[in-house]
Amino acid sequence: MTKSNPGNFFEDFRLGQTIRHATPRTITSGDVSLYTALTGARHALFSSDEFAKAAGLPRAPVDPLVVFHVVFGKTVPDISLNAVANLGYAEGRFLEPVYPGDTLRAESEVIGLKENSNKKTGVVHVRTRGINQHGAAVLDYVRWVMVNKRDEKAQIAEATPKLAAAVAASDLWISDRLDFARYDWDLGGSRHAFEDYAAGEWIDHVDGMTVEEAEHQIATRLYQNTAKVHFDAVMQAGSRFGKRLIYGGVVISLARALSFNGLENAALMLGINAGRHVAPLFAGDTVYAASEVLDKADLGRVGALRLRLVAAKNKPLPNAAAAKNAVGEYDPAVILDFDYWAAIPKR
Amino acid sequence: MTKSNPGNFFEDFRLGQTIRHATPRTITSGDVSLYTALTGARHALFSSDEFAKAAGLPRAPVDPLVVFHVVFGKTVPDISLNAVANLGYAEGRFLEPVYPGDTLRAESEVIGLKENSNKKTGVVHVRTRGINQHGAAVLDYVRWVMVNKRDEKAQIAEATPKLAAAVAASDLWISDRLDFARYDWDLGGSRHAFEDYAAGEWIDHVDGMTVEEAEHQIATRLYQNTAKVHFDAVMQAGSRFGKRLIYGGVVISLARALSFNGLENAALMLGINAGRHVAPLFAGDTVYAASEVLDKADLGRVGALRLRLVAAKNKPLPNAAAAKNAVGEYDPAVILDFDYWAAIPKR
Amino acid sequence: MTKSNPGNFFEDFRLGQTIRHATPRTITSGDVSLYTALTGARHALFSSDEFAKAAGLPRAPVDPLVVFHVVFGKTVPDISLNAVANLGYAEGRFLEPVYPGDTLRAESEVIGLKENSNKKTGVVHVRTRGINQHGAAVLDYVRWVMVNKRDEKAQIAEATPKLAAAVAASDLWISDRLDFARYDWDLGGSRHAFEDYAAGEWIDHVDGMTVEEAEHQIATRLYQNTAKVHFDAVMQAGSRFGKRLIYGGVVISLARALSFNGLENAALMLGINAGRHVAPLFAGDTVYAASEVLDKADLGRVGALRLRLVAAKNKPLPNAAAAKNAVGEYDPAVILDFDYWAAIPKR
């Protein structure tokens, strides 16, 4: 009997169970460099210690998406090794900022279990928390996945959690230190402030980024995400896609980096409302992105934009509203529909 | 009307205009690791804190080419987003050394504007300065690019700057701390000192390096250079090359890393006299390099070599002098002709 | 006469000769990030400063394989530039732990020289030491390579060293600080302790990792290993393989990272007993791994496992014992047979 981890099947989970995930991770400036090099991220707040100090922070914080991917990666061996599909995210909040040198670990609580009618799979909801070396939460989010059952006859207690459609603006967490009074718009990359964005507005991010196998593998390993579908070409040759799948988090990060062009000052992601990986991305594909402003909230010291980040492959979406047609179907090029909150300076 | 940046066209520039570029960048040891991993750079001075301390410096400085690429990258969204060609470099001087932890920003002054006779493009000269967190200049250079006009009929004030053919040896900047009295030639990689090189000498750097799409994309994003031609395979399929172009700075760095073999101790680049990207490089190509010693200057504490770094693709240039034939034409394999100064210890 | 390094040929070596290798290297957290990103390494001890502190160390040490590759890389220009084959390793011991910020240099003593009967090549044995900035040894190992002769008629003094079949458990070096009394098995990744492993046991590591050209080139350059066979596709097109060879150290690291799954807590490599690169690995191949427990040793505060790490390409080895058949021949898929000691907590 080998000692390697077979992963949890649907019936291995229990409502209320808490799982402490393996491999805590000290985040370093090396991780930040790699993230920049793998995505093209350009937000001044995460790129420059001086810029961050001018905004009241001790140094440049780590891009919240790095935090998300690292925390997510830790959960994979326990939650989604036998997953058929990653179904969604909700109620994501970025809390204490993470700086190079901080050490993150992750815990998940099982908050939902629901068998599918075919009895071969079930849906598992977990609330995952990223926690730093001081015990403070840095991230809190719900995700749900469809997981294989080992035994069709297995039965366990079930429940489906109630999830908010979006994080309420009043629940967004902003560091008390953050202060954009001395914000340098030139260094930020544009003059566009909170006041300049309107709900319903679409922004075409113009640029495209072609992804190579080496790039998504390097990124996904950086996050210590071990899902085989991203790495094993021999196994994947026998899958329905016939090739390696790119980790959805890579898609989110590429689309978000592209969105700099038009959302330069909306650096700080505050919350994740929802996210759907509409179609898979493969090496050789080119990612394009557009954003829709869904909502705005004045948080006092800063503004917040609720943004819908839509990514497409191999075809720009010039009229981004075309991402869905009249009957709610996505354009076949669409790969991601991601709903989040970001802070932005007021003028 | 989308908020994304369309870039400046020829007639958007004004003589004397100063542009403060976006996204300041704290350089870290992560950037240094990536530079080593992407180029194969091996100069002891940039690789070892102990070696640098023995040369009077507080720790290993960042390779000046990293500084060049980062500063250059910042200028792209403002200067060359609508460029047809990057035409040349001149009067480049590396000033205050950059150490991990330093934060760089960039400013450019428009010093030349000259419409081409076809009225569709014009040549823009800018003098760009890289500036650290103390306000000290770390790099100063001129580059000129051919930029598209938006409107053929637009007219603006024109001027063409006078540029030096090379940086005078007396204008090269050397840190007062630098002291090679205790130089360890074994650790440096060879016994070749200033005295051993002669003007007119050619050095064949022997080794070759094949470049992959993932490698040049990772490098170019590390420098936060956003020129689409390097990243968007879909767009490039419709270009005259039909594929992604490798950023010229990647070529310079690969050739320079290859030049370690024969120029081991000439680590510290002091100035850039001129540079021409003779032909494009594409993924899958293999880079070879040779150097010609153009001049020598005894700077007192250290020597300086003026070097011509010639790179070729897919074919070694064993007789490097063959890079140009009798009528001044380049060998078709040549991709780079780069003229620079580097410091080297005296015996 | 060009100044580039032609490398040493067999007759250039002398018994007892000590070679100080070039390019000392300060190891940084950037190197650690890249190692994680290129291999998928997940051992908590090297990933988390907090986890390492709980084990008595000042912060997370650098994975011993990073130390091995960096030290090995320094020896290449002097020892194996004209090598036909890397034949073996023996008597490897990891000594003083290496932390980010430490600077390593390498020295090799020639301890064996033996001409082959064809007079065209000879076998060179070197004992290589990695040394930190305090002069303390961090690694000591023997390797031997087959090196071309320049001149068939050249004759030099010969000797063949006696090498131990394995490092004795009593010679393994453990930091006095190391203390697993507060070991967190959840964060470590499994409950498997020293007591749970038995000599003769095989562990199938299940996962597979496909390697891209960009990945092995980036890794090999990170170690400043300059062997042309890994980088020059034009030259390699004329070789018997017709393509670039992946550095054997990349194979060791990938197999070792895969072995996390089943050997989660055996993070700290203590010694290298032997290693054979059974067949070459090329880009596009997928690496699988299995481990055999060869021996166990109770070192008091910690346990040690002597492990045989077998890697195969493009085919999992579910019954890993099939790596060799009854007459001692390897399965044609096998690429690596590596014998090492690792520390593991006791319960």
mmCIF file of C-alpha atoms in Angstrom, chain A residues 8 15 18 62 66 70 118 148 166 198 247 251 258 279 288:
data_model
loop_
_atom_site.group_PDB
_atom_site.id
_atom_site.type_symbol
_atom_site.label_atom_id
_atom_site.label_comp_id
_atom_site.label_asym_id
_atom_site.label_seq_id
_atom_site.Cartn_x
_atom_site.Cartn_y
_atom_site.Cartn_z
ATOM 1 C CA ASN A 8 -10.397 13.091 -0.702
ATOM 2 C CA LEU A 15 -20.045 19.130 7.266
ATOM 3 C CA THR A 18 -11.893 21.858 9.331
ATOM 4 C CA VAL A 62 1.993 41.642 -2.372
ATOM 5 C CA VAL A 66 -0.712 36.212 -5.405
ATOM 6 C CA VAL A 70 -0.993 30.671 -2.882
ATOM 7 C CA ASN A 118 -26.075 10.493 -10.799
ATOM 8 C CA ASN A 148 -15.911 12.309 -7.581
ATOM 9 C CA ALA A 166 -21.818 39.910 -3.844
ATOM 10 C CA ALA A 198 -19.609 55.071 -14.202
ATOM 11 C CA TYR A 247 -4.968 26.711 -14.129
ATOM 12 C CA VAL A 251 -6.297 33.207 -16.556
ATOM 13 C CA LEU A 258 -4.170 43.272 -19.092
ATOM 14 C CA ALA A 279 -14.155 27.674 -21.060
ATOM 15 C CA TYR A 288 -7.772 39.401 -24.265
#
